[in-house]
Amino acid sequence: MNELLKNPIFATHAVIAAGSATLATAISYPLDSLKVLVQVGSGSSKQLTGADVLNRVRTLSGSSDGREDKYVYVSEALLAGIASGAVESLVSSPFELIKIRAQVTSASRIPSSTPAVEKAVVSPLIAKLLPGYSRDIGALNNTVGLLTTLPTKHPNLVTALKDYPWMMTGSGRPPSVFDVKRPLDIISLEGWGAFWRGMRSGLARDCVFGGIFFSTWQFLHQAMVEWKAVGMNPPARSDEDVGPLSPLAVSLAAGFSGSLAAAASHGFDTAKSRSQCIVLPKYVSMERRFLKWQVPGKRFERWTGIHPADRNILFRGLGLRMARSGIASFVVVGGYLFAIDKLLSE
């Protein structure tokens, strides 16, 4: 059985079969609903037909989720926000990595270009991993000086050290962020997986943000609808009878929801941003896999991608992110409502 599960052909067929079954279920679900209602609604005295059930469903529940109006529960908004946040995290992670490294580069002190003589000593392996990179010769000489006390029979220790990828900077550390900010350099040195680095903290951040944002916004929206419905004569039977809300009030509610969601998810955002600013070459990742390197931290930190060294700085920049998310949510919703109003008025 284990050999069968490890077979790639079997796994491929299993995935395709599961997807096909899911698609078939989604397409045929309305017919299945009619079938069940015919089965449970028929009796010895009256036999229901498919047309009878269809007319009753359309009259009482409509063709959607069985509700008389378009009301959405707060719990449903929470689940929808979590799901949409997970999808957003997967799609936006590569673009976010490039953005963050460009932002860090703008505030970093980039060393002046080295002479052509120093550039010529870069080994072919390093030039392949990071084209155009120049090693810090001063750091390399300092490292070699620390090794001069060791007994060695190598004819040229300096040249030998230059051929190792972990001596790219001359100090045994990976290159800085401003040296690995272009997409081609990231792929060459760190691999394609670098675009999704910090995925655990990113998923936690976007799921928490999306869930709290949409559930809070739905709660505030329903509260405003009920407040507007107070004193109506006759009383409103559904939310649609209350009428549209003020665009400004809806936009303010969205801005407040965005700020609250940003505050709740800010710790994960800090962990995500800091992990994307770490240059992790492919050979280091390979060594970690060979050595079965364990992620440090407590269980919750490992699950959410928070490094234990960042525990005391997780809420740095909280006010800036709350302001940014609040303003962005207000502008998105307000701009959308304004554009819709202008388009419909024409």
PDB file of N, CA, C and O in Angstrom, residues 219-244:
ATOM      1  N   PHE A 219     -20.784  43.375  10.587  1.00  0.00           N
ATOM      2  CA  PHE A 219     -21.455  43.709  11.848  1.00  0.00           C
ATOM      3  C   PHE A 219     -21.854  45.181  11.878  1.00  0.00           C
ATOM      4  O   PHE A 219     -22.988  45.528  12.248  1.00  0.00           O
ATOM      5  N   LEU A 220     -20.930  46.055  11.493  1.00  0.00           N
ATOM      6  CA  LEU A 220     -21.235  47.485  11.473  1.00  0.00           C
ATOM      7  C   LEU A 220     -22.290  47.818  10.413  1.00  0.00           C
ATOM      8  O   LEU A 220     -23.167  48.669  10.640  1.00  0.00           O
ATOM      9  N   HIS A 221     -22.216  47.155   9.284  1.00  0.00           N
ATOM     10  CA  HIS A 221     -23.197  47.392   8.224  1.00  0.00           C
ATOM     11  C   HIS A 221     -24.600  47.013   8.688  1.00  0.00           C
ATOM     12  O   HIS A 221     -25.572  47.762   8.475  1.00  0.00           O
ATOM     13  N   GLN A 222     -24.724  45.855   9.339  1.00  0.00           N
ATOM     14  CA  GLN A 222     -26.028  45.432   9.818  1.00  0.00           C
ATOM     15  C   GLN A 222     -26.543  46.344  10.927  1.00  0.00           C
ATOM     16  O   GLN A 222     -27.742  46.625  11.013  1.00  0.00           O
ATOM     17  N   ALA A 223     -25.620  46.822  11.784  1.00  0.00           N
ATOM     18  CA  ALA A 223     -26.029  47.746  12.839  1.00  0.00           C
ATOM     19  C   ALA A 223     -26.557  49.053  12.250  1.00  0.00           C
ATOM     20  O   ALA A 223     -27.569  49.606  12.728  1.00  0.00           O
ATOM     21  N   MET A 224     -25.911  49.540  11.180  1.00  0.00           N
ATOM     22  CA  MET A 224     -26.386  50.775  10.545  1.00  0.00           C
ATOM     23  C   MET A 224     -27.727  50.556   9.856  1.00  0.00           C
ATOM     24  O   MET A 224     -28.590  51.449   9.855  1.00  0.00           O
ATOM     25  N   VAL A 225     -27.918  49.368   9.267  1.00  0.00           N
ATOM     26  CA  VAL A 225     -29.208  49.074   8.634  1.00  0.00           C
ATOM     27  C   VAL A 225     -30.324  49.040   9.669  1.00  0.00           C
ATOM     28  O   VAL A 225     -31.410  49.612   9.469  1.00  0.00           O
ATOM     29  N   GLU A 226     -30.074  48.385  10.798  1.00  0.00           N
ATOM     30  CA  GLU A 226     -31.098  48.316  11.849  1.00  0.00           C
ATOM     31  C   GLU A 226     -31.366  49.686  12.459  1.00  0.00           C
ATOM     32  O   GLU A 226     -32.508  50.011  12.809  1.00  0.00           O
ATOM     33  N   TRP A 227     -30.338  50.504  12.588  1.00  0.00           N
ATOM     34  CA  TRP A 227     -30.535  51.856  13.117  1.00  0.00           C
ATOM     35  C   TRP A 227     -31.382  52.696  12.159  1.00  0.00           C
ATOM     36  O   TRP A 227     -32.247  53.462  12.587  1.00  0.00           O
ATOM     37  N   LYS A 228     -31.143  52.536  10.875  1.00  0.00           N
ATOM     38  CA  LYS A 228     -31.920  53.292   9.894  1.00  0.00           C
ATOM     39  C   LYS A 228     -33.355  52.800   9.830  1.00  0.00           C
ATOM     40  O   LYS A 228     -34.283  53.572   9.527  1.00  0.00           O
ATOM     41  N   ALA A 229     -33.571  51.504  10.123  1.00  0.00           N
ATOM     42  CA  ALA A 229     -34.920  50.941  10.043  1.00  0.00           C
ATOM     43  C   ALA A 229     -35.791  51.305  11.235  1.00  0.00           C
ATOM     44  O   ALA A 229     -37.007  51.082  11.200  1.00  0.00           O
ATOM     45  N   VAL A 230     -35.170  51.875  12.302  1.00  0.00           N
ATOM     46  CA  VAL A 230     -35.951  52.242  13.487  1.00  0.00           C
ATOM     47  C   VAL A 230     -36.943  53.358  13.137  1.00  0.00           C
ATOM     48  O   VAL A 230     -36.573  54.387  12.556  1.00  0.00           O
ATOM     49  N   GLY A 231     -38.191  53.170  13.457  1.00  0.00           N
ATOM     50  CA  GLY A 231     -39.205  54.187  13.227  1.00  0.00           C
ATOM     51  C   GLY A 231     -39.835  54.159  11.862  1.00  0.00           C
ATOM     52  O   GLY A 231     -40.681  55.017  11.559  1.00  0.00           O
ATOM     53  N   MET A 232     -39.438  53.215  11.011  1.00  0.00           N
ATOM     54  CA  MET A 232     -40.050  53.143   9.681  1.00  0.00           C
ATOM     55  C   MET A 232     -41.487  52.641   9.794  1.00  0.00           C
ATOM     56  O   MET A 232     -41.776  51.736  10.582  1.00  0.00           O
ATOM     57  N   ASN A 233     -42.377  53.223   9.027  1.00  0.00           N
ATOM     58  CA  ASN A 233     -43.786  52.845   9.049  1.00  0.00           C
ATOM     59  C   ASN A 233     -44.266  52.673   7.599  1.00  0.00           C
ATOM     60  O   ASN A 233     -44.304  53.644   6.828  1.00  0.00           O
ATOM     61  N   PRO A 234     -44.580  51.488   7.195  1.00  0.00           N
ATOM     62  CA  PRO A 234     -44.580  50.232   7.977  1.00  0.00           C
ATOM     63  C   PRO A 234     -43.168  49.710   8.194  1.00  0.00           C
ATOM     64  O   PRO A 234     -42.249  50.108   7.471  1.00  0.00           O
ATOM     65  N   PRO A 235     -42.976  48.811   9.178  1.00  0.00           N
ATOM     66  CA  PRO A 235     -41.640  48.274   9.451  1.00  0.00           C
ATOM     67  C   PRO A 235     -41.089  47.535   8.242  1.00  0.00           C
ATOM     68  O   PRO A 235     -41.828  46.896   7.479  1.00  0.00           O
ATOM     69  N   ALA A 236     -39.790  47.644   8.065  1.00  0.00           N
ATOM     70  CA  ALA A 236     -39.139  46.979   6.933  1.00  0.00           C
ATOM     71  C   ALA A 236     -39.139  45.469   7.129  1.00  0.00           C
ATOM     72  O   ALA A 236     -38.857  44.971   8.217  1.00  0.00           O
ATOM     73  N   ARG A 237     -39.484  44.747   6.081  1.00  0.00           N
ATOM     74  CA  ARG A 237     -39.509  43.289   6.156  1.00  0.00           C
ATOM     75  C   ARG A 237     -38.148  42.681   5.858  1.00  0.00           C
ATOM     76  O   ARG A 237     -37.853  41.559   6.260  1.00  0.00           O
ATOM     77  N   SER A 238     -37.306  43.399   5.149  1.00  0.00           N
ATOM     78  CA  SER A 238     -35.970  42.906   4.806  1.00  0.00           C
ATOM     79  C   SER A 238     -35.022  44.083   4.714  1.00  0.00           C
ATOM     80  O   SER A 238     -35.433  45.249   4.757  1.00  0.00           O
ATOM     81  N   ASP A 239     -33.737  43.770   4.582  1.00  0.00           N
ATOM     82  CA  ASP A 239     -32.735  44.829   4.469  1.00  0.00           C
ATOM     83  C   ASP A 239     -32.920  45.650   3.210  1.00  0.00           C
ATOM     84  O   ASP A 239     -32.598  46.851   3.179  1.00  0.00           O
ATOM     85  N   GLU A 240     -33.431  45.031   2.162  1.00  0.00           N
ATOM     86  CA  GLU A 240     -33.622  45.757   0.913  1.00  0.00           C
ATOM     87  C   GLU A 240     -34.701  46.826   1.032  1.00  0.00           C
ATOM     88  O   GLU A 240     -34.667  47.827   0.325  1.00  0.00           O
ATOM     89  N   ASP A 241     -35.656  46.617   1.945  1.00  0.00           N
ATOM     90  CA  ASP A 241     -36.707  47.614   2.135  1.00  0.00           C
ATOM     91  C   ASP A 241     -36.209  48.855   2.862  1.00  0.00           C
ATOM     92  O   ASP A 241     -36.833  49.917   2.777  1.00  0.00           O
ATOM     93  N   VAL A 242     -35.093  48.744   3.563  1.00  0.00           N
ATOM     94  CA  VAL A 242     -34.543  49.887   4.308  1.00  0.00           C
ATOM     95  C   VAL A 242     -33.959  50.912   3.351  1.00  0.00           C
ATOM     96  O   VAL A 242     -34.008  52.126   3.594  1.00  0.00           O
ATOM     97  N   GLY A 243     -33.389  50.437   2.246  1.00  0.00           N
ATOM     98  CA  GLY A 243     -32.784  51.362   1.301  1.00  0.00           C
ATOM     99  C   GLY A 243     -31.288  51.447   1.481  1.00  0.00           C
ATOM    100  O   GLY A 243     -30.724  50.930   2.456  1.00  0.00           O
ATOM    101  N   PRO A 244     -30.599  52.094   0.567  1.00  0.00           N
ATOM    102  CA  PRO A 244     -29.133  52.173   0.630  1.00  0.00           C
ATOM    103  C   PRO A 244     -28.661  53.048   1.789  1.00  0.00           C
ATOM    104  O   PRO A 244     -29.334  54.002   2.192  1.00  0.00           O
TER     105      PRO A 244
END
